[in-house]
PDB file of C-alpha atoms in Angstrom:
ATOM      1  CA  MET A   8      41.483   5.546  44.393  1.00 49.00           C
ATOM      2  CA  ASP A   9      44.944   3.891  45.381  1.00 48.00           C
ATOM      3  CA  ARG A  10      45.572  -0.058  46.212  1.00 43.00           C
ATOM      4  CA  GLN A  11      46.101   0.640  49.755  1.00 44.00           C
ATOM      5  CA  LYS A  12      42.972   3.071  49.990  1.00 41.00           C
ATOM      6  CA  GLN A  13      41.093   0.377  48.232  1.00 43.00           C
ATOM      7  CA  ARG A  14      41.995  -2.388  50.302  1.00 41.00           C
ATOM      8  CA  MET A  15      41.299   0.013  53.624  1.00 39.00           C
ATOM      9  CA  THR A  16      37.661   1.046  51.950  1.00 41.00           C
ATOM     10  CA  LEU A  17      35.981  -3.135  51.598  1.00 38.00           C
ATOM     11  CA  THR A  18      37.796  -3.776  55.083  1.00 38.00           C
ATOM     12  CA  ALA A  19      35.025  -1.090  56.499  1.00 40.00           C
ATOM     13  CA  ALA A  20      32.550  -2.307  54.410  1.00 40.00           C
ATOM     14  CA  ALA A  21      33.383  -5.863  55.567  1.00 41.00           C
ATOM     15  CA  MET A  22      33.399  -5.287  59.201  1.00 39.00           C
ATOM     16  CA  LEU A  23      28.879  -4.304  58.363  1.00 41.00           C
ATOM     17  CA  VAL A  24      28.010  -7.982  58.490  1.00 40.00           C
ATOM     18  CA  PRO A  25      29.658  -9.469  61.597  1.00 40.00           C
ATOM     19  CA  LEU A  26      28.080  -6.732  63.681  1.00 38.00           C
ATOM     20  CA  MET A  27      24.615  -6.509  62.205  1.00 39.00           C
ATOM     21  CA  ALA A  28      24.677 -10.385  61.918  1.00 39.00           C
ATOM     22  CA  ALA A  29      25.251 -10.537  65.722  1.00 37.00           C
ATOM     23  CA  CYS A  30      21.562  -9.994  66.456  1.00 37.00           C
ATOM     24  CA  GLY A  31      18.831 -12.017  68.062  1.00 36.00           C
ATOM     25  CA  SER A  32      17.075 -14.903  66.728  1.00 36.00           C
ATOM     26  CA  GLU A  33      14.151 -13.924  68.387  1.00 37.00           C
ATOM     27  CA  LYS A  34      10.684 -14.826  66.113  1.00 39.00           C
ATOM     28  CA  ALA A  35      10.262 -11.529  64.032  1.00 38.00           C
ATOM     29  CA  ASP A  36       6.509 -10.561  64.614  1.00 43.00           C
ATOM     30  CA  SER A  37       5.002  -7.197  63.083  1.00 45.00           C
ATOM     31  CA  GLY A  38       2.424  -6.370  66.172  1.00 49.00           C
ATOM     32  CA  SER A  39       0.497  -2.955  66.461  1.00 50.00           C
ATOM     33  CA  GLY A  40       3.056  -0.872  64.163  1.00 65.00           C
ATOM     34  CA  SER A  41       2.168   1.707  65.888  1.00 64.00           C
ATOM     35  CA  VAL A  42       3.315   3.683  69.364  1.00 62.00           C
ATOM     36  CA  GLY A  43       1.444   6.090  71.558  1.00 51.00           C
ATOM     37  CA  GLY A  44      -1.416   7.857  70.250  1.00 53.00           C
ATOM     38  CA  GLY A  45      -1.454   5.401  67.594  1.00 62.00           C
ATOM     39  CA  LYS A  46       1.349   7.378  65.301  1.00 73.00           C
ATOM     40  CA  PRO A  47       2.591   4.263  62.624  1.00 84.00           C
ATOM     41  CA  VAL A  48       6.257   3.312  62.762  1.00 91.00           C
ATOM     42  CA  THR A  49       5.462   0.051  60.503  1.00 91.00           C
ATOM     43  CA  GLY A  50       4.969   0.518  56.522  1.00 89.00           C
ATOM     44  CA  VAL A  51       6.783   4.093  56.510  1.00 90.00           C
ATOM     45  CA  ARG A  52       9.580   4.589  55.151  1.00 90.00           C
ATOM     46  CA  TRP A  53      12.025   6.383  57.508  1.00 94.00           C
ATOM     47  CA  SER A  54      15.163   8.615  55.881  1.00 93.00           C
ATOM     48  CA  VAL A  55      17.684   8.328  58.464  1.00 95.00           C
ATOM     49  CA  ASP A  56      18.761  11.915  59.711  1.00 95.00           C
ATOM     50  CA  SER A  57      21.635  11.024  62.465  1.00 96.00           C
ATOM     51  CA  VAL A  58      22.980   8.827  64.901  1.00 96.00           C
ATOM     52  CA  THR A  59      24.103   9.464  68.351  1.00 97.00           C
ATOM     53  CA  ALA A  60      26.562   7.022  69.863  1.00 95.00           C
ATOM     54  CA  ASP A  61      29.009   7.609  72.850  1.00 93.00           C
ATOM     55  CA  GLY A  62      28.492  10.951  73.202  1.00 93.00           C
ATOM     56  CA  ARG A  63      29.091  11.676  69.226  1.00 96.00           C
ATOM     57  CA  THR A  64      26.838  12.288  66.636  1.00 97.00           C
ATOM     58  CA  GLN A  65      27.394  11.348  63.104  1.00 96.00           C
ATOM     59  CA  LYS A  66      25.105  12.889  60.095  1.00 94.00           C
ATOM     60  CA  ALA A  67      23.898  10.375  57.967  1.00 92.00           C
ATOM     61  CA  PRO A  68      24.710  10.279  53.871  1.00 87.00           C
ATOM     62  CA  THR A  69      21.894  10.899  51.365  1.00 80.00           C
ATOM     63  CA  GLY A  70      20.016   7.884  50.569  1.00 81.00           C
ATOM     64  CA  ALA A  71      19.868   6.113  54.338  1.00 89.00           C
ATOM     65  CA  HIS A  72      16.547   5.104  55.372  1.00 91.00           C
ATOM     66  CA  MET A  73      14.476   1.989  56.786  1.00 93.00           C
ATOM     67  CA  THR A  74      11.118   0.539  56.424  1.00 92.00           C
ATOM     68  CA  ILE A  75       9.454  -1.846  58.984  1.00 92.00           C
ATOM     69  CA  ASP A  76       6.728  -3.746  57.519  1.00 90.00           C
ATOM     70  CA  LYS A  77       5.056  -7.458  57.887  1.00 87.00           C
ATOM     71  CA  GLY A  78       8.051  -8.511  60.261  1.00 90.00           C
ATOM     72  CA  ARG A  79      10.470  -7.076  58.415  1.00 90.00           C
ATOM     73  CA  ALA A  80      13.064  -4.710  58.393  1.00 90.00           C
ATOM     74  CA  GLU A  81      14.766  -3.132  54.595  1.00 92.00           C
ATOM     75  CA  GLY A  82      16.994   0.274  54.030  1.00 90.00           C
ATOM     76  CA  SER A  83      20.098   1.661  53.478  1.00 90.00           C
ATOM     77  CA  LEU A  84      22.626   2.605  55.222  1.00 90.00           C
ATOM     78  CA  GLY A  85      24.459   5.226  53.298  1.00 86.00           C
ATOM     79  CA  CYS A  86      25.990   2.534  50.673  1.00 84.00           C
ATOM     80  CA  ASN A  87      25.029  -1.042  51.516  1.00 88.00           C
ATOM     81  CA  ASN A  88      21.832  -2.201  51.621  1.00 89.00           C
ATOM     82  CA  PHE A  89      20.121  -4.669  54.863  1.00 90.00           C
ATOM     83  CA  SER A  90      17.690  -6.306  55.956  1.00 88.00           C
ATOM     84  CA  ALA A  91      16.215  -8.049  58.879  1.00 87.00           C
ATOM     85  CA  GLU A  92      13.594  -9.915  60.799  1.00 88.00           C
ATOM     86  CA  ALA A  93      12.006  -7.372  62.762  1.00 91.00           C
ATOM     87  CA  THR A  94       9.673  -7.448  66.301  1.00 89.00           C
ATOM     88  CA  VAL A  95       7.386  -4.008  66.970  1.00 91.00           C
ATOM     89  CA  ASP A  96       5.666  -4.674  70.600  1.00 91.00           C
ATOM     90  CA  GLY A  97       4.179  -1.091  71.701  1.00 89.00           C
ATOM     91  CA  ASP A  98       6.751   1.498  71.585  1.00 91.00           C
ATOM     92  CA  ARG A  99       9.700  -1.428  71.580  1.00 93.00           C
ATOM     93  CA  VAL A 100      11.082  -2.223  68.171  1.00 93.00           C
ATOM     94  CA  ARG A 101      14.008  -4.916  67.861  1.00 88.00           C
ATOM     95  CA  LEU A 102      15.899  -5.831  64.702  1.00 85.00           C
ATOM     96  CA  GLY A 103      17.449 -10.016  64.137  1.00 81.00           C
ATOM     97  CA  LYS A 104      18.976 -11.661  61.725  1.00 67.00           C
ATOM     98  CA  THR A 105      20.198  -8.548  60.056  1.00 71.00           C
ATOM     99  CA  ARG A 106      22.131  -8.837  56.949  1.00 85.00           C
ATOM    100  CA  SER A 107      23.983  -5.965  54.754  1.00 87.00           C
ATOM    101  CA  THR A 108      25.924  -5.684  51.443  1.00 88.00           C
ATOM    102  CA  GLU A 109      29.794  -5.444  51.394  1.00 83.00           C
ATOM    103  CA  MET A 110      29.368  -2.660  48.506  1.00 81.00           C
ATOM    104  CA  ALA A 111      32.814  -0.224  49.129  1.00 74.00           C
ATOM    105  CA  CYS A 112      31.206   3.205  47.898  1.00 73.00           C
ATOM    106  CA  GLU A 113      33.608   6.003  47.090  1.00 68.00           C
ATOM    107  CA  ASN A 114      32.743   9.837  49.194  1.00 64.00           C
ATOM    108  CA  LYS A 115      30.206   7.461  51.997  1.00 62.00           C
ATOM    109  CA  PRO A 116      31.136   7.773  55.007  1.00 72.00           C
ATOM    110  CA  MET A 117      31.633   4.216  56.250  1.00 85.00           C
ATOM    111  CA  GLU A 118      32.322   5.027  59.766  1.00 90.00           C
ATOM    112  CA  PHE A 119      28.385   5.999  59.773  1.00 92.00           C
ATOM    113  CA  GLU A 120      27.401   2.912  58.456  1.00 91.00           C
ATOM    114  CA  THR A 121      29.461   0.891  60.853  1.00 90.00           C
ATOM    115  CA  THR A 122      28.011   3.097  64.118  1.00 93.00           C
ATOM    116  CA  LEU A 123      24.792   3.087  62.558  1.00 93.00           C
ATOM    117  CA  ALA A 124      24.437  -0.831  62.241  1.00 89.00           C
ATOM    118  CA  ARG A 125      26.039  -1.706  65.602  1.00 89.00           C
ATOM    119  CA  THR A 126      23.555   1.158  67.372  1.00 91.00           C
ATOM    120  CA  VAL A 127      20.683  -0.343  65.906  1.00 89.00           C
ATOM    121  CA  SER A 128      21.678  -4.756  65.387  1.00 86.00           C
ATOM    122  CA  ASP A 129      21.225  -6.572  68.312  1.00 80.00           C
ATOM    123  CA  GLN A 130      19.240  -3.858  70.633  1.00 82.00           C
ATOM    124  CA  GLU A 131      15.683  -3.424  72.202  1.00 90.00           C
ATOM    125  CA  LEU A 132      15.034   0.117  71.085  1.00 93.00           C
ATOM    126  CA  LYS A 133      12.336   2.439  72.253  1.00 94.00           C
ATOM    127  CA  ALA A 134      10.326   4.491  69.473  1.00 95.00           C
ATOM    128  CA  GLU A 135       8.919   7.889  69.763  1.00 94.00           C
ATOM    129  CA  VAL A 136       7.214   9.323  66.867  1.00 93.00           C
ATOM    130  CA  ASP A 137       6.560  13.220  67.110  1.00 92.00           C
ATOM    131  CA  ASP A 138       4.652  14.374  63.303  1.00 87.00           C
ATOM    132  CA  ASP A 139       6.911  13.617  61.217  1.00 91.00           C
ATOM    133  CA  ARG A 140      10.191  12.438  63.097  1.00 95.00           C
ATOM    134  CA  LEU A 141      11.128   9.025  64.599  1.00 96.00           C
ATOM    135  CA  THR A 142      13.322   8.566  67.834  1.00 97.00           C
ATOM    136  CA  LEU A 143      15.338   4.813  68.419  1.00 96.00           C
ATOM    137  CA  THR A 144      16.580   5.014  71.465  1.00 96.00           C
ATOM    138  CA  THR A 145      18.890   1.949  72.833  1.00 93.00           C
ATOM    139  CA  ASP A 146      18.766   0.968  76.789  1.00 91.00           C
ATOM    140  CA  GLY A 147      22.205   2.797  76.722  1.00 92.00           C
ATOM    141  CA  GLY A 148      21.221   6.376  75.818  1.00 95.00           C
ATOM    142  CA  ASP A 149      22.138   6.200  71.888  1.00 96.00           C
ATOM    143  CA  THR A 150      19.542   7.093  69.149  1.00 96.00           C
ATOM    144  CA  VAL A 151      18.920   7.287  65.649  1.00 97.00           C
ATOM    145  CA  GLN A 152      17.177  10.335  64.435  1.00 97.00           C
ATOM    146  CA  LEU A 153      14.994   9.750  61.203  1.00 96.00           C
ATOM    147  CA  THR A 154      12.311  11.763  59.525  1.00 95.00           C
ATOM    148  CA  ARG A 155       9.035  10.460  57.417  1.00 92.00           C
ATOM    149  CA  ALA A 156      10.107  10.391  53.904  1.00 88.00           C
ATOM    150  CA  LYS A 157       8.026  11.907  51.281  1.00 85.00           C
ATOM    151  CA  ASP A 158       7.495  11.426  47.534  1.00 87.00           C
ATOM    152  CA  ALA A 159       9.535  13.891  45.334  1.00 90.00           C
ATOM    153  CA  PRO A 160       7.351  16.416  43.283  1.00 94.00           C
ATOM    154  CA  LEU A 161       7.099  15.271  39.738  1.00 96.00           C
ATOM    155  CA  ALA A 162       7.053  19.142  38.436  1.00 95.00           C
ATOM    156  CA  GLY A 163      10.130  20.923  39.499  1.00 95.00           C
ATOM    157  CA  THR A 164      12.332  17.571  40.029  1.00 95.00           C
ATOM    158  CA  LYS A 165      15.390  17.310  37.929  1.00 96.00           C
ATOM    159  CA  TRP A 166      14.886  13.929  37.443  1.00 96.00           C
ATOM    160  CA  THR A 167      18.385  12.068  36.429  1.00 94.00           C
ATOM    161  CA  VAL A 168      18.052   9.513  34.321  1.00 94.00           C
ATOM    162  CA  THR A 169      19.109   6.413  35.327  1.00 92.00           C
ATOM    163  CA  THR A 170      17.385   3.234  32.585  1.00 93.00           C
ATOM    164  CA  PRO A 171      18.739   3.294  30.265  1.00 94.00           C
ATOM    165  CA  ASP A 172      22.060   4.364  31.726  1.00 90.00           C
ATOM    166  CA  ALA A 173      23.476   7.077  30.122  1.00 89.00           C
ATOM    167  CA  ASP A 174      26.304   7.870  32.682  1.00 88.00           C
ATOM    168  CA  GLY A 175      24.583  10.714  34.311  1.00 89.00           C
ATOM    169  CA  ARG A 176      24.271  12.938  31.115  1.00 93.00           C
ATOM    170  CA  ALA A 177      19.941  12.403  30.053  1.00 96.00           C
ATOM    171  CA  HIS A 178      18.060  14.168  32.915  1.00 97.00           C
ATOM    172  CA  LEU A 179      13.893  16.052  32.335  1.00 98.00           C
ATOM    173  CA  THR A 180      11.928  18.261  34.258  1.00 97.00           C
ATOM    174  CA  PHE A 181       8.257  19.206  34.109  1.00 97.00           C
ATOM    175  CA  ASP A 182       7.140  22.533  34.683  1.00 97.00           C
ATOM    176  CA  GLU A 183       3.176  22.409  35.301  1.00 92.00           C
ATOM    177  CA  LYS A 184       2.968  26.253  34.578  1.00 94.00           C
ATOM    178  CA  LYS A 185       4.528  25.888  31.180  1.00 96.00           C
ATOM    179  CA  GLY A 186       3.064  22.600  30.357  1.00 97.00           C
ATOM    180  CA  THR A 187       6.010  21.221  28.685  1.00 98.00           C
ATOM    181  CA  VAL A 188       8.918  18.955  29.490  1.00 98.00           C
ATOM    182  CA  SER A 189      12.620  19.762  29.086  1.00 98.00           C
ATOM    183  CA  GLY A 190      16.094  18.568  29.824  1.00 97.00           C
ATOM    184  CA  SER A 191      19.100  16.550  27.997  1.00 97.00           C
ATOM    185  CA  LEU A 192      18.788  13.453  26.257  1.00 96.00           C
ATOM    186  CA  GLY A 193      22.499  12.710  27.360  1.00 94.00           C
ATOM    187  CA  CYS A 194      23.900  14.439  23.958  1.00 93.00           C
ATOM    188  CA  ASN A 195      21.241  16.690  23.292  1.00 96.00           C
ATOM    189  CA  LYS A 196      18.835  19.356  24.811  1.00 97.00           C
ATOM    190  CA  VAL A 197      15.226  18.200  24.031  1.00 98.00           C
ATOM    191  CA  ASN A 198      12.068  20.207  24.906  1.00 97.00           C
ATOM    192  CA  ALA A 199       8.146  19.040  24.571  1.00 98.00           C
ATOM    193  CA  LYS A 200       4.545  19.993  25.464  1.00 98.00           C
ATOM    194  CA  ALA A 201       3.475  18.083  28.859  1.00 98.00           C
ATOM    195  CA  THR A 202       0.379  17.454  29.878  1.00 96.00           C
ATOM    196  CA  VAL A 203       0.076  15.402  33.318  1.00 95.00           C
ATOM    197  CA  ARG A 204      -3.638  14.196  34.528  1.00 92.00           C
ATOM    198  CA  ASP A 205      -4.676  11.248  36.566  1.00 88.00           C
ATOM    199  CA  GLY A 206      -1.359   9.401  36.476  1.00 89.00           C
ATOM    200  CA  HIS A 207      -0.745   9.976  33.039  1.00 95.00           C
ATOM    201  CA  ILE A 208       0.904  12.244  30.842  1.00 97.00           C
ATOM    202  CA  THR A 209       0.294  13.488  27.248  1.00 97.00           C
ATOM    203  CA  VAL A 210       3.604  13.956  25.883  1.00 97.00           C
ATOM    204  CA  GLY A 211       3.950  16.895  22.587  1.00 97.00           C
ATOM    205  CA  ARG A 212       6.103  16.087  19.963  1.00 97.00           C
ATOM    206  CA  PRO A 213      10.082  16.878  20.982  1.00 97.00           C
ATOM    207  CA  ALA A 214      12.123  19.381  19.828  1.00 97.00           C
ATOM    208  CA  THR A 215      15.913  18.687  19.777  1.00 97.00           C
ATOM    209  CA  THR A 216      19.531  20.164  19.145  1.00 96.00           C
ATOM    210  CA  ARG A 217      21.272  18.301  16.465  1.00 93.00           C
ATOM    211  CA  MET A 218      25.029  17.449  17.899  1.00 93.00           C
ATOM    212  CA  MET A 219      26.651  14.419  17.184  1.00 90.00           C
ATOM    213  CA  CYS A 220      27.508  12.381  20.029  1.00 88.00           C
ATOM    214  CA  GLU A 221      29.609   8.707  20.564  1.00 87.00           C
ATOM    215  CA  ASP A 222      27.341   5.885  19.622  1.00 90.00           C
ATOM    216  CA  SER A 223      26.520   4.740  23.326  1.00 87.00           C
ATOM    217  CA  LEU A 224      24.875   8.340  23.722  1.00 88.00           C
ATOM    218  CA  MET A 225      23.152   8.286  20.588  1.00 92.00           C
ATOM    219  CA  ASP A 226      21.512   4.663  21.389  1.00 93.00           C
ATOM    220  CA  VAL A 227      19.960   6.103  24.919  1.00 93.00           C
ATOM    221  CA  GLU A 228      18.876   9.242  23.209  1.00 95.00           C
ATOM    222  CA  LYS A 229      17.383   7.107  20.573  1.00 94.00           C
ATOM    223  CA  LYS A 230      15.657   4.815  23.541  1.00 95.00           C
ATOM    224  CA  LEU A 231      14.523   8.185  25.221  1.00 96.00           C
ATOM    225  CA  LEU A 232      12.926  10.082  22.134  1.00 96.00           C
ATOM    226  CA  ARG A 233      10.335   6.387  22.391  1.00 95.00           C
ATOM    227  CA  ILE A 234       8.144   7.834  24.978  1.00 96.00           C
ATOM    228  CA  PHE A 235       8.209  11.354  23.557  1.00 97.00           C
ATOM    229  CA  ASP A 236       4.639  11.940  20.963  1.00 96.00           C
ATOM    230  CA  GLY A 237       1.942   9.792  22.894  1.00 95.00           C
ATOM    231  CA  GLU A 238       0.912   9.078  26.269  1.00 96.00           C
ATOM    232  CA  LEU A 239       3.183   8.063  29.430  1.00 97.00           C
ATOM    233  CA  LYS A 240       2.036   6.400  32.446  1.00 96.00           C
ATOM    234  CA  TYR A 241       4.140   7.557  35.697  1.00 96.00           C
ATOM    235  CA  GLY A 242       4.599   6.764  39.390  1.00 93.00           C
ATOM    236  CA  VAL A 243       7.149   8.073  41.773  1.00 92.00           C
ATOM    237  CA  ASP A 244       8.227   6.570  44.624  1.00 84.00           C
ATOM    238  CA  HIS A 245       9.741   8.488  47.126  1.00 82.00           C
ATOM    239  CA  GLN A 246      12.860   9.850  44.775  1.00 83.00           C
ATOM    240  CA  THR A 247      12.479   7.338  41.947  1.00 89.00           C
ATOM    241  CA  LEU A 248      10.358   7.968  38.752  1.00 94.00           C
ATOM    242  CA  THR A 249       9.145   5.624  36.381  1.00 95.00           C
ATOM    243  CA  LEU A 250       8.002   6.082  33.337  1.00 97.00           C
ATOM    244  CA  THR A 251       6.216   4.090  30.925  1.00 96.00           C
ATOM    245  CA  SER A 252       4.981   4.524  27.183  1.00 95.00           C
ATOM    246  CA  GLU A 253       2.273   3.158  25.153  1.00 93.00           C
ATOM    247  CA  ASN A 254       4.562   1.131  23.248  1.00 90.00           C
ATOM    248  CA  GLY A 255       6.151  -0.601  25.795  1.00 92.00           C
ATOM    249  CA  THR A 256       9.167   1.502  26.772  1.00 93.00           C
ATOM    250  CA  SER A 257      10.182   2.118  30.204  1.00 95.00           C
ATOM    251  CA  VAL A 258      12.388   5.050  31.686  1.00 96.00           C
ATOM    252  CA  ARG A 259      13.427   5.235  35.144  1.00 94.00           C
ATOM    253  CA  ALA A 260      15.088   8.363  37.005  1.00 93.00           C
ATOM    254  CA  VAL A 261      16.133   9.482  40.267  1.00 90.00           C
ATOM    255  CA  ALA A 262      15.284  12.734  42.037  1.00 88.00           C
ATOM    256  CA  GLU A 263      18.665  14.879  41.962  1.00 82.00           C
ATOM    257  CA  ARG A 264      19.478  16.709  45.839  1.00 60.00           C
TER     258      ARG A 264
END
């Protein structure tokens, strides 16, 4: 990215803070957390699908989401994270004192972030829930479309390892039918037996290729190999998988879209 383009991107990101900081100061209260028919709005992770403002609809980037719970709203605008005090009263939702990070992200539509921030900030929104879909509508008719986010399945998902950091090269996939886990340790391929039961995974001795790579990747491989040939605790939170071995080794991975 050349310097001029980088300055423009940083400026676009910086615009989010004053837009969102302009929210009202009324006291937050979680309220009932439900709309007509007792359908919950709070305590649910909602993936943002799109925002329609000034007659134009913009599709949300992957990762944009929002959760309203215990008087707080938190989530991601697509690149930058945000948090705010939140008031829920019947089918009315209002965010206040909203703050966002100021990261400049490549290949992310900063215009979408600005539009979403402007649409939900300093507004009283009408909430309508239809099955797994939530629509937030401003008094001016602008809308945000959201869908209830679901946890990625453990089996069949390609999990890209983020901790330890292998620069996106390490990944694991569990096959429930075959009873195996396979993938890459960052350099070498790996395969092992894997039985999933009651929140635990029993992993067998790993079979790997024998290539030599740069030292950093080999260090990552050594760490990842510690989760094999034993029992793992696992947990899936939306698109994030956490594996913890009996020897204390912890691995985090995200679902590849």
